[in-house]
Coordinates of C-alpha atoms and ligand atoms in Angstrom, one line a residue:
M984 CA 37.5 76.9 30.0
G985 CA 36.1 74.0 27.3
M986 CA 35.8 74.2 24.2
P987 CA 34.3 77.0 22.7
L988 CA 30.4 76.2 21.3
T989 CA 30.5 76.7 17.9
S990 CA 33.2 74.5 17.3
L991 CA 34.4 70.6 17.9
Y992 CA 37.8 69.8 16.8
G993 CA 38.0 72.9 15.7
R994 CA 35.1 72.6 13.1
P995 CA 32.2 74.7 13.4
L996 CA 29.4 73.0 15.1
L997 CA 26.9 73.0 12.8
L998 CA 28.7 70.8 10.4
A999 CA 29.9 68.0 12.9
V1000 CA 25.8 68.1 13.5
A1001 CA 25.0 67.7 10.4
A1002 CA 27.2 64.8 9.6
I1003 CA 25.5 63.0 11.7
T1004 CA 22.6 61.0 10.0
L1005 CA 19.6 59.1 12.2
P1006 CA 19.8 55.4 11.2
I1007 CA 16.1 55.2 10.9
E1008 CA 13.5 57.1 9.8
P1009 CA 11.3 58.3 12.7
R1010 CA 7.8 56.6 12.6
P1011 CA 5.8 58.7 11.4
S1012 CA 7.8 60.2 8.6
V1013 CA 7.3 63.9 8.5
A1014 CA 8.0 66.0 6.0
A1015 CA 6.9 69.8 4.4
N1016 CA 8.0 69.0 0.7
G1017 CA 7.3 65.9 -0.3
M1018 CA 6.6 62.0 0.9
V1019 CA 7.2 58.6 -0.5
A1020 CA 6.2 55.5 1.7
S1021 CA 6.7 51.6 0.0
P1022 CA 7.5 48.7 1.0
E1023 CA 11.0 48.8 0.0
P1024 CA 13.6 51.5 0.7
F1025 CA 15.6 51.6 -3.2
A1026 CA 12.1 52.0 -4.3
T1027 CA 11.1 54.7 -1.8
A1028 CA 14.2 56.5 -2.6
A1029 CA 13.7 55.9 -6.4
G1030 CA 10.0 58.3 -6.1
L1031 CA 12.2 60.7 -3.8
E1032 CA 14.8 61.3 -6.2
I1033 CA 12.1 62.6 -8.7
L1034 CA 10.1 64.3 -6.4
K1035 CA 13.3 66.7 -5.4
Q1036 CA 14.3 66.6 -9.6
G1037 CA 10.8 68.8 -9.6
G1038 CA 8.7 65.6 -10.3
N1039 CA 5.6 65.1 -9.3
A1040 CA 3.6 62.7 -7.0
F1041 CA 2.6 60.7 -10.3
D1042 CA 5.9 61.1 -11.5
A1043 CA 7.2 59.6 -8.1
A1044 CA 4.6 57.0 -7.8
A1045 CA 5.1 55.4 -11.6
A1046 CA 9.2 56.0 -10.7
V1047 CA 8.2 53.9 -7.4
G1048 CA 6.3 51.2 -9.2
F1049 CA 9.1 50.4 -12.2
A1050 CA 11.5 50.2 -9.2
L1051 CA 9.3 47.7 -6.9
A1052 CA 9.5 45.7 -9.9
V1053 CA 13.0 45.1 -9.4
T1054 CA 14.0 45.3 -6.0
Y1055 CA 10.5 43.8 -4.5
P1056 CA 10.0 41.2 -6.8
A1057 CA 7.5 39.5 -4.2
A1058 CA 4.5 41.9 -5.7
G1059 CA 6.2 44.8 -7.6
N1060 CA 5.9 43.6 -10.7
L1061 CA 5.4 44.7 -15.1
G1062 CA 4.2 41.5 -15.3
G1063 CA 1.3 41.8 -13.1
G1064 CA -1.3 44.7 -13.0
G1065 CA -3.7 47.2 -10.5
F1066 CA -5.3 50.3 -9.7
L1067 CA -3.9 54.0 -9.1
V1068 CA -5.8 56.4 -6.9
G1069 CA -5.5 60.6 -7.3
L1070 CA -5.9 63.6 -6.3
T1071 CA -4.6 66.3 -8.3
A1072 CA -3.4 69.4 -6.9
D1073 CA -6.7 70.8 -8.2
G1074 CA -8.2 69.2 -6.1
R1075 CA -9.5 66.1 -8.6
P1076 CA -10.3 62.7 -7.9
V1077 CA -8.9 60.3 -10.3
A1078 CA -8.4 56.3 -10.9
I1079 CA -6.5 54.2 -13.4
D1080 CA -7.6 51.0 -13.8
F1081 CA -4.4 49.1 -14.9
R1082 CA -6.1 45.3 -14.0
E1083 CA -4.8 42.5 -15.7
R1084 CA -7.8 41.4 -18.5
A1085 CA -8.3 37.5 -19.6
P1086 CA -6.1 36.4 -23.0
A1087 CA -9.0 36.4 -26.3
A1088 CA -8.5 32.6 -26.4
A1089 CA -9.9 32.3 -22.2
G1090 CA -13.3 31.0 -21.8
R1091 CA -15.9 30.3 -18.6
D1092 CA -14.5 26.3 -18.3
M1093 CA -11.1 27.1 -18.8
F1094 CA -9.8 25.9 -15.3
L1095 CA -12.7 22.6 -15.1
D1096 CA -12.1 19.0 -16.0
A1097 CA -14.3 16.9 -17.9
Q1098 CA -16.6 16.6 -14.8
G1099 CA -16.7 19.6 -14.4
N1100 CA -15.0 20.1 -11.4
V1101 CA -12.5 22.6 -10.7
R1102 CA -8.5 22.0 -11.7
P1103 CA -7.0 24.6 -9.1
D1104 CA -3.6 24.5 -10.0
V1105 CA -4.4 25.0 -13.5
G1106 CA -5.3 28.5 -12.6
V1107 CA -2.3 29.2 -10.2
T1108 CA 0.8 27.8 -11.4
S1109 CA 0.1 26.8 -15.3
Y1110 CA 1.0 29.9 -17.8
Q1111 CA -3.0 29.7 -18.1
A1112 CA -2.8 31.1 -15.0
I1113 CA -1.4 34.3 -16.7
G1114 CA -3.4 37.9 -17.5
V1115 CA -2.4 40.4 -20.1
P1116 CA -0.4 42.6 -18.2
G1117 CA -1.7 46.0 -17.4
T1118 CA 1.1 47.0 -15.2
V1119 CA 3.7 49.5 -18.0
D1120 CA 0.3 50.7 -19.6
G1121 CA -1.0 51.5 -16.3
L1122 CA 2.0 53.5 -14.9
L1123 CA 2.8 55.4 -18.5
L1124 CA -1.2 56.3 -18.4
A1125 CA -0.7 58.1 -15.2
L1126 CA 2.0 59.7 -15.9
E1127 CA 0.9 61.1 -19.4
R1128 CA -2.4 62.0 -17.9
F1129 CA -1.0 63.8 -14.5
G1130 CA 2.4 63.5 -14.3
R1131 CA 5.4 66.2 -15.5
S1132 CA 8.8 64.5 -15.8
K1133 CA 9.9 62.7 -18.8
R1134 CA 9.4 59.0 -19.1
E1135 CA 13.3 58.7 -19.2
A1136 CA 13.5 60.0 -15.9
V1137 CA 11.1 58.6 -13.7
L1138 CA 12.5 55.0 -15.6
A1139 CA 15.9 55.7 -14.6
P1140 CA 15.7 54.6 -11.3
A1141 CA 14.8 51.2 -12.2
I1142 CA 16.5 51.0 -15.2
K1143 CA 20.4 51.2 -12.8
L1144 CA 19.2 49.1 -10.1
A1145 CA 18.7 46.6 -12.7
R1146 CA 21.6 46.6 -14.9
D1147 CA 23.5 47.8 -11.6
G1148 CA 22.5 45.8 -9.0
F1149 CA 21.1 46.2 -5.2
P1150 CA 22.4 44.6 -2.4
I1151 CA 19.7 41.6 -1.2
P1152 CA 18.1 42.6 2.0
Y1153 CA 17.3 39.4 4.3
S1154 CA 14.0 39.3 3.4
L1155 CA 14.4 38.6 -0.3
E1156 CA 17.0 35.7 0.5
Q1157 CA 14.5 34.2 3.0
D1158 CA 12.2 34.3 0.4
L1159 CA 14.3 33.1 -2.2
R1160 CA 15.5 29.9 -0.4
R1161 CA 11.2 29.0 1.0
H1162 CA 9.9 30.0 -2.3
R1163 CA 11.2 26.2 -3.8
E1164 CA 8.0 26.1 -7.0
L1165 CA 10.5 29.3 -8.2
R1166 CA 13.0 27.0 -9.0
R1167 CA 10.6 25.1 -10.9
W1168 CA 11.2 27.9 -13.9
E1169 CA 14.3 28.1 -16.3
S1170 CA 14.1 31.7 -16.3
T1171 CA 13.1 32.2 -13.2
R1172 CA 16.2 30.3 -11.6
K1173 CA 18.7 32.4 -14.4
A1174 CA 16.9 36.0 -13.1
F1175 CA 17.4 35.0 -9.4
A1176 CA 20.9 33.2 -9.8
L1177 CA 18.9 30.1 -8.2
G1178 CA 20.5 27.2 -7.6
P1179 CA 19.1 23.4 -7.0
D1180 CA 17.2 22.7 -3.3
S1181 CA 17.9 26.2 -1.7
A1182 CA 20.3 27.4 -2.6
G1183 CA 20.2 31.1 -3.6
P1184 CA 21.9 34.2 -3.0
K1185 CA 22.9 35.1 -0.1
M1186 CA 22.1 38.5 1.6
G1187 CA 23.9 41.7 0.7
D1188 CA 25.2 40.0 -2.5
A1189 CA 24.4 42.3 -5.7
L1190 CA 21.0 41.4 -7.5
R1191 CA 21.8 42.2 -11.2
Q1192 CA 18.8 41.8 -13.4
P1193 CA 20.0 42.8 -17.0
E1194 CA 17.2 41.2 -19.0
L1195 CA 14.6 43.1 -17.0
A1196 CA 16.9 46.2 -17.6
L1197 CA 16.7 45.9 -21.5
T1198 CA 12.7 45.2 -21.0
L1199 CA 12.4 48.8 -18.9
A1200 CA 15.1 50.1 -21.2
D1201 CA 13.0 49.6 -24.3
V1202 CA 9.6 50.9 -22.1
S1203 CA 11.9 54.1 -21.5
R1204 CA 12.8 54.8 -25.0
L1205 CA 9.8 53.3 -26.5
G1206 CA 6.6 53.8 -24.2
R1207 CA 3.9 51.2 -24.4
R1208 CA 5.2 49.9 -27.9
G1209 CA 8.4 48.9 -26.0
F1210 CA 6.7 46.3 -24.0
Y1211 CA 3.0 45.8 -25.9
E1212 CA 4.7 45.6 -29.7
G1213 CA 7.9 45.0 -31.1
R1214 CA 11.1 42.6 -29.1
V1215 CA 9.3 42.1 -25.5
A1216 CA 5.6 41.5 -26.7
D1217 CA 7.2 38.7 -29.3
L1218 CA 9.5 37.2 -26.3
I1219 CA 6.1 37.0 -24.6
V1220 CA 4.7 35.5 -27.1
A1221 CA 7.1 33.5 -27.7
D1222 CA 7.6 32.4 -24.1
M1223 CA 3.8 31.6 -23.8
K1224 CA 4.1 29.5 -27.2
A1225 CA 6.9 27.6 -25.2
Q1226 CA 4.8 26.9 -21.8
G1227 CA 0.6 26.7 -23.2
G1228 CA 0.0 30.2 -22.4
L1229 CA -2.6 31.8 -24.1
I1230 CA -1.6 35.2 -24.6
T1231 CA -1.3 36.4 -28.3
H1232 CA 0.3 39.6 -30.5
A1233 CA -3.2 40.6 -30.4
D1234 CA -3.8 40.6 -26.2
L1235 CA -0.7 42.8 -25.8
E1236 CA -1.4 45.5 -28.6
G1237 CA -5.4 45.8 -27.7
Y1238 CA -4.5 45.9 -24.1
R1239 CA -5.6 50.0 -22.5
A1240 CA -5.4 50.7 -19.0
K1241 CA -8.4 52.7 -18.3
P1242 CA -9.3 56.0 -16.7
R1243 CA -12.2 55.4 -14.3
E1244 CA -14.5 57.1 -12.7
P1245 CA -13.5 57.2 -8.7
L1246 CA -16.3 55.7 -6.3
V1247 CA -16.2 58.7 -3.7
F1248 CA -18.7 58.3 -0.7
Q1249 CA -19.1 60.4 2.6
H1250 CA -18.9 58.8 6.0
N1251 CA -19.1 60.3 9.7
G1252 CA -17.5 63.7 8.6
Y1253 CA -15.0 62.1 5.9
E1254 CA -15.2 61.7 2.2
L1255 CA -13.5 58.8 1.4
I1256 CA -12.1 58.1 -2.7
T1257 CA -11.3 54.7 -3.5
H1258 CA -11.1 52.8 -6.7
P1259 CA -14.2 51.3 -8.5
L1260 CA -15.3 47.9 -10.2
P1261 CA -13.2 45.7 -11.3
S1262 CA -12.2 46.2 -7.7
S1263 CA -14.3 45.1 -5.4
G1264 CA -12.3 47.1 -2.8
G1265 CA -13.8 50.2 -2.6
V1266 CA -17.5 49.3 -2.9
V1267 CA -17.4 46.9 0.1
L1268 CA -15.8 49.5 2.0
A1269 CA -18.6 51.3 1.2
Q1270 CA -21.1 49.5 2.3
I1271 CA -19.2 48.1 5.4
L1272 CA -19.2 51.5 6.5
G1273 CA -22.4 52.5 5.7
L1274 CA -23.9 49.2 7.8
L1275 CA -21.8 50.0 10.6
D1276 CA -23.4 52.4 13.5
V1277 CA -19.8 54.9 14.6
T1278 CA -21.5 55.7 18.0
E1279 CA -22.0 52.3 18.9
L1280 CA -18.6 51.0 17.8
K1281 CA -17.4 54.2 20.2
K1282 CA -19.2 53.1 23.0
A1283 CA -18.7 49.1 22.4
G1284 CA -15.1 50.3 23.2
Y1285 CA -11.7 49.5 20.8
H1286 CA -11.6 45.6 20.1
S1287 CA -13.9 44.9 22.8
A1288 CA -15.9 41.7 21.8
K1289 CA -18.9 44.1 21.1
A1290 CA -17.0 46.2 18.5
I1291 CA -15.7 43.0 17.2
Q1292 CA -19.1 41.8 16.6
L1293 CA -20.4 45.3 14.6
V1294 CA -17.4 45.0 12.8
T1295 CA -18.0 40.9 12.0
E1296 CA -21.2 41.9 11.3
A1297 CA -21.2 44.5 8.7
Q1298 CA -18.4 42.6 7.0
R1299 CA -20.8 39.4 6.4
L1300 CA -23.1 41.1 4.9
A1301 CA -20.7 43.1 2.6
Y1302 CA -18.8 40.1 1.7
A1303 CA -22.0 38.2 0.8
D1304 CA -22.7 41.0 -2.0
R1305 CA -19.4 41.1 -3.2
N1306 CA -19.5 37.6 -4.0
H1307 CA -23.3 37.5 -6.0
W1308 CA -23.2 41.0 -7.8
L1309 CA -19.8 42.1 -8.3
G1310 CA -17.2 41.6 -11.4
D1311 CA -15.7 43.2 -14.5
P1312 CA -18.7 46.2 -15.3
D1313 CA -17.5 46.1 -18.5
Y1314 CA -19.0 42.5 -18.9
A1315 CA -21.4 42.0 -16.2
S1316 CA -23.9 44.4 -15.7
V1317 CA -23.8 45.9 -11.5
P1318 CA -26.2 47.8 -9.2
V1319 CA -23.4 49.3 -7.5
S1320 CA -25.3 52.9 -6.8
R1321 CA -28.0 50.5 -5.1
L1322 CA -25.5 48.5 -3.5
I1323 CA -23.9 50.9 -1.9
S1324 CA -27.7 53.6 -1.6
K1325 CA -28.9 54.3 2.7
E1326 CA -32.6 52.9 1.5
Y1327 CA -30.6 49.2 0.0
L1328 CA -27.8 49.6 3.1
D1329 CA -30.5 50.4 6.2
R1330 CA -32.8 47.8 4.4
R1331 CA -29.4 45.3 4.9
R1332 CA -29.2 46.5 8.2
Q1333 CA -32.1 45.0 9.2
L1334 CA -30.8 41.3 9.0
L1335 CA -27.4 42.6 11.8
P1336 CA -28.3 40.1 14.7
K1337 CA -30.0 42.0 17.3
D1338 CA -29.4 39.4 20.6
G1339 CA -25.8 40.0 21.1
R1340 CA -25.5 36.5 19.1
A1341 CA -23.1 35.5 15.9
G1342 CA -24.9 35.9 12.8
K1343 CA -24.8 33.2 10.4
S1344 CA -23.7 33.7 7.2
D1345 CA -25.7 30.0 5.9
G1346 CA -29.0 32.5 6.7
V1347 CA -27.3 35.2 4.6
E1348 CA -27.8 35.1 1.2
H1349 CA -26.6 38.7 -1.0
G1350 CA -29.4 41.0 -1.1
L1351 CA -31.5 42.1 -4.1
V1352 CA -30.2 44.3 -6.3
E1353 CA -12.8 36.9 -3.3
S1354 CA 1.6 33.2 0.9
T1355 CA 0.6 35.6 -1.3
E1356 CA 1.1 39.4 -2.3
T1357 CA 0.8 42.1 -3.6
T1358 CA 1.7 45.9 -3.0
H1359 CA 0.8 49.0 -1.8
Y1360 CA 2.5 52.4 -2.4
T1361 CA 1.9 55.6 -2.2
V1362 CA 3.0 59.5 -3.3
A1363 CA 2.5 63.4 -1.7
D1364 CA 3.9 66.3 -3.3
R1365 CA 4.0 69.3 -2.2
F1366 CA 2.2 70.8 -5.0
G1367 CA -1.2 69.0 -3.3
N1368 CA -1.0 65.9 -5.8
V1369 CA -1.8 62.8 -3.7
V1370 CA -1.3 59.0 -5.1
A1371 CA -1.9 55.7 -3.6
V1372 CA -1.5 52.5 -5.9
T1373 CA -1.8 48.9 -4.8
Y1374 CA -0.5 46.6 -7.6
T1375 CA 0.1 43.0 -7.8
L1376 CA 1.1 39.1 -9.5
N1377 CA -1.4 37.7 -7.3
S1378 CA 0.9 35.2 -5.8
A1379 CA 3.9 36.0 -4.0
Y1380 CA 5.7 35.6 -7.0
G1381 CA 3.2 35.6 -9.0
M1382 CA 2.8 31.9 -11.1
G1383 CA 6.6 31.8 -10.2
A1384 CA 8.1 32.1 -13.5
V1385 CA 10.0 34.8 -15.6
A1386 CA 9.1 35.7 -18.7
A1387 CA 12.1 34.3 -20.7
G1388 CA 14.3 36.6 -22.2
A1389 CA 12.3 39.3 -20.8
G1390 CA 13.2 39.3 -17.0
F1391 CA 10.2 40.2 -15.3
L1392 CA 7.6 37.2 -13.7
W1393 CA 4.4 36.6 -14.8
N1394 CA 1.2 37.4 -12.5
N1395 CA -1.8 34.5 -11.9
N1396 CA -4.7 36.8 -11.8
M1397 CA -7.0 34.7 -13.5
D1398 CA -7.3 33.0 -10.3
N1399 CA -10.0 36.2 -9.1
F1400 CA -11.9 35.0 -11.5
S1401 CA -14.8 32.7 -10.2
A1402 CA -13.9 29.1 -12.1
K1403 CA -16.9 27.5 -10.8
P1404 CA -20.0 29.3 -9.5
G1405 CA -19.7 28.4 -5.5
A1406 CA -16.2 27.0 -5.7
P1407 CA -13.2 28.8 -3.6
N1408 CA -10.2 30.3 -5.0
Q1409 CA -7.1 30.1 -3.3
Y1410 CA -7.8 33.0 -0.7
G1411 CA -11.5 30.5 0.3
M1412 CA -13.2 33.4 -2.3
L1413 CA -16.2 32.1 -4.0
G1414 CA -17.9 34.2 -7.0
A1415 CA -21.0 33.9 -9.2
A1416 CA -21.7 34.7 -12.5
A1417 CA -20.9 38.4 -12.5
N1418 CA -16.8 37.0 -12.2
A1419 CA -17.0 34.4 -14.5
I1420 CA -14.3 34.3 -17.2
E1421 CA -14.7 36.1 -20.3
A1422 CA -12.2 36.9 -23.0
G1423 CA -10.8 40.2 -22.5
K1424 CA -12.6 41.1 -19.2
R1425 CA -10.8 42.1 -15.4
P1426 CA -10.7 39.6 -12.8
L1427 CA -12.6 41.0 -9.7
S1428 CA -10.0 42.5 -7.0
S1429 CA -10.2 43.1 -3.4
M1430 CA -7.3 46.0 -3.9
T1431 CA -8.0 49.6 -2.5
P1432 CA -6.0 52.3 -2.6
T1433 CA -8.1 55.2 -0.8
I1434 CA -7.7 58.8 0.0
V1435 CA -9.6 60.3 2.6
R1436 CA -10.7 64.1 2.6
K1437 CA -11.8 66.1 5.3
D1438 CA -13.7 69.1 4.8
G1439 CA -12.2 69.5 1.2
K1440 CA -8.7 68.9 2.1
F1441 CA -6.4 65.5 1.7
F1442 CA -6.9 64.3 5.0
M1443 CA -4.8 60.7 5.1
T1444 CA -4.4 57.9 2.4
M1445 CA -3.8 54.2 2.9
G1446 CA -4.0 50.7 1.6
S1447 CA -2.5 47.4 1.8
P1448 CA -1.7 43.9 0.4
G1449 CA -3.4 41.0 1.5
G1450 CA -6.4 39.6 -0.8
P1451 CA -10.1 40.0 0.6
T1452 CA -8.7 40.8 3.9
I1453 CA -7.5 44.1 1.9
I1454 CA -10.3 45.4 2.2
N1455 CA -10.8 44.9 6.0
T1456 CA -7.2 46.3 6.4
V1457 CA -8.1 49.2 5.1
L1458 CA -11.1 49.7 6.7
Q1459 CA -9.5 49.2 9.9
V1460 CA -6.2 51.8 9.4
Y1461 CA -9.2 54.5 8.7
L1462 CA -11.2 53.4 11.8
N1463 CA -8.3 53.4 14.2
V1464 CA -7.2 57.2 13.0
T1465 CA -11.3 58.7 12.6
V1466 CA -12.5 56.9 15.0
W1467 CA -10.5 55.7 17.7
G1468 CA -7.4 58.6 17.8
L1469 CA -4.4 56.7 16.7
D1470 CA -1.3 58.6 14.9
L1471 CA -1.2 56.9 11.5
G1472 CA 1.9 54.5 12.5
E1473 CA -0.1 52.9 15.2
A1474 CA -3.3 53.1 13.2
I1475 CA -1.4 50.7 10.6
D1476 CA 0.4 48.5 12.8
E1477 CA -2.4 47.8 15.7
R1478 CA -3.3 44.0 15.3
R1479 CA -6.4 43.4 13.0
V1480 CA -9.5 40.5 12.6
H1481 CA -10.9 39.4 9.3
H1482 CA -14.3 38.0 8.4
Q1483 CA -15.2 37.7 4.6
W1484 CA -18.4 35.9 5.2
L1485 CA -17.8 32.5 4.0
P1486 CA -15.7 30.3 5.8
D1487 CA -17.9 31.8 8.3
Q1488 CA -15.0 32.4 11.2
I1489 CA -13.0 35.5 12.3
D1490 CA -9.5 35.6 11.2
Y1491 CA -6.9 37.1 13.9
E1492 CA -3.8 38.2 14.6
E1493 CA -2.1 36.8 17.5
L1494 CA -2.4 39.9 19.9
A1495 CA -5.7 41.4 18.4
L1496 CA -7.7 39.9 20.5
S1497 CA -7.5 40.0 24.4
P1498 CA -7.5 36.2 26.6
D1499 CA -11.0 37.6 27.5
T1500 CA -12.5 38.9 24.4
R1501 CA -11.7 35.6 22.8
P1502 CA -13.8 33.4 25.2
E1503 CA -16.7 36.0 24.9
L1504 CA -16.7 36.1 21.2
E1505 CA -17.0 32.0 21.1
R1506 CA -19.7 32.4 24.0
M1507 CA -21.7 34.5 21.5
G1508 CA -21.3 31.7 18.8
Y1509 CA -18.7 33.0 16.3
R1510 CA -15.7 31.1 15.3
L1511 CA -12.7 32.1 15.9
H1512 CA -9.3 30.9 13.7
E1513 CA -5.6 33.0 14.3
V1514 CA -3.6 33.9 11.5
G1515 CA -0.3 35.0 11.0
R1516 CA -0.8 38.4 9.0
I1517 CA -3.1 40.0 8.4
G1518 CA -2.1 43.0 5.8
Q1519 CA 1.0 45.1 5.3
A1520 CA -0.5 49.0 5.3
V1521 CA 1.2 51.9 4.5
G1522 CA -0.5 55.6 4.4
I1523 CA 0.5 59.3 4.3
M1524 CA -1.7 61.6 6.4
R1525 CA -1.4 65.2 6.3
T1526 CA -0.4 66.8 10.0
P1527 CA -2.4 69.5 11.3
E1528 CA 0.2 72.2 10.4
G1529 CA 0.1 71.3 6.7
Y1530 CA 3.1 68.4 6.9
L1531 CA 3.0 65.1 5.3
A1532 CA 3.5 61.8 7.6
G1533 CA 4.2 58.9 6.1
A1534 CA 4.3 55.0 7.7
V1535 CA 4.8 51.5 6.8
D1536 CA 3.9 48.6 8.5
R1537 CA 6.5 47.0 11.1
R1538 CA 4.9 44.0 9.5
G1539 CA 7.1 44.6 6.6
N1540 CA 10.4 45.8 5.9
G1541 CA 9.4 49.1 3.8
L1542 CA 10.1 53.1 4.2
A1543 CA 8.9 55.9 4.6
K1544 CA 10.7 59.0 3.5
G1545 CA 10.1 62.6 3.0
F1546 CA 12.0 65.7 2.4
Ligands
DON1718 O1 -6.9 41.5 -6.6 C1 -6.7 40.9 -5.5 O2 -7.4 40.7 -5.2 C2 -5.6 40.1 -5.5 N1 -5.0 39.3 -6.5 C3 -4.7 40.5 -4.4 C4 -4.1 39.5 -4.2 C5 -3.3 39.6 -3.1 O3 -3.7 40.6 -2.2 C6 -2.0 38.7 -1.8 N2 -1.4 39.5 -1.0 N3 -1.0 39.7 0.0

């Protein structure tokens, strides 16, 4: 007879099997004790390390946020800001706003020329485009309020990745070649070893970022003081002075991430927990879902012309309100509860076209009462904590400059303000007084980190980059699971559509609309506009057994992994 079943080449079979590691993670990836889903595998590994050391989801989320600042420079950041939505182990929804603020020297007309026209580049590619960064304070606040690990432990993986380097993935090699504008800044050329023209590091080369490692080490040692005061603050202010930026020591010392009351609303048997203003994400999502008739949607059938119409018309009305009403609630008075109330949405619903024809954005005003990158990641732990974070530099690699000596890239989120009422920003988004530039104010965002509960229990969490398309990406992932019955991986990969009131068109990924749906929508009066990619979602879902299933979008190169 052959070999005994218990041995292979004389070793116990079990050991031989254990030595086989899966080359890729199954999708969704399912685990019992914790799950991290992020757009970059080393950052996912950093979060897992913290969970395995006994840290909770908030500790791991802070670790992933700091690690992405090293390994995913397109959007991971120290020089930007974002929003965190969480669910604590005892079932409490929480939110932390770490959006950038306008420096004290900023003012309403700072992006206008003498004739009152918008100087578009100033708000995007100059040092005046930089808002006072919130990421360091936001991640540390999450750690302090809800975490259980030591700050030094949470920062250790990021420091190691920056100091010792990590192998450059194909996507980063390509990015660094393609983004020519990064070469404009000496500090950026130095940080990423960029040569003239398209010369730069190759896939597999180690990217070491010693200055960034020192900045992270200061944060590890001193907490927020290691960034907003002292050596790093001095480097920031010197960089601002050299390049015409506005941020002062007082702006840095005065920056505080804010705990906020999450925006919680009910829909179709689910409870959605999202971030309130100054992100428009939650309000707009609540409006779209409040306007949408799920029964009618279901009857229309997945991505049928009728279903696309139903969703588009709800998006049109909600984005029209966004552009008029929404802004930083600490500076503009925004009637949020009225805007998402049943009475108001019932009234708005009357404006939906009834004749099977496309609505028109021209006729729709707000009712009575905004290659680019951002990134989303999420962690769930065995204690029951869930954390969803979307943070950003706004454009891919922000405004392109690395803070000289401090090693991190600067945001250009001042572009998310409305430079002039009615003038579009880089996303074609308009805006009004509520989102005008003002000293200290936070620019209106579309970032939509979202956690969904059902029957009081964690059901799923998701989020995405994509500027104004973020809200509609989160909407479609949610509908794909709860209405169309897809699993999380499928729900995230499905092709998407997007409408934002103006421009009055449906953006669609090529395979989102079938060859017979397109002419049908055109016949109804819709203008169709094919785009390359809408969003890059990640999410975690609870399986019926209580396991955690994580998934990342096929549009990116992320990793969901648990243990
Ligand atoms: O806060 C916002 O809405 C924008 N700064 C987000 C930018 C973005 O998502 C770009 N990503 N693809």
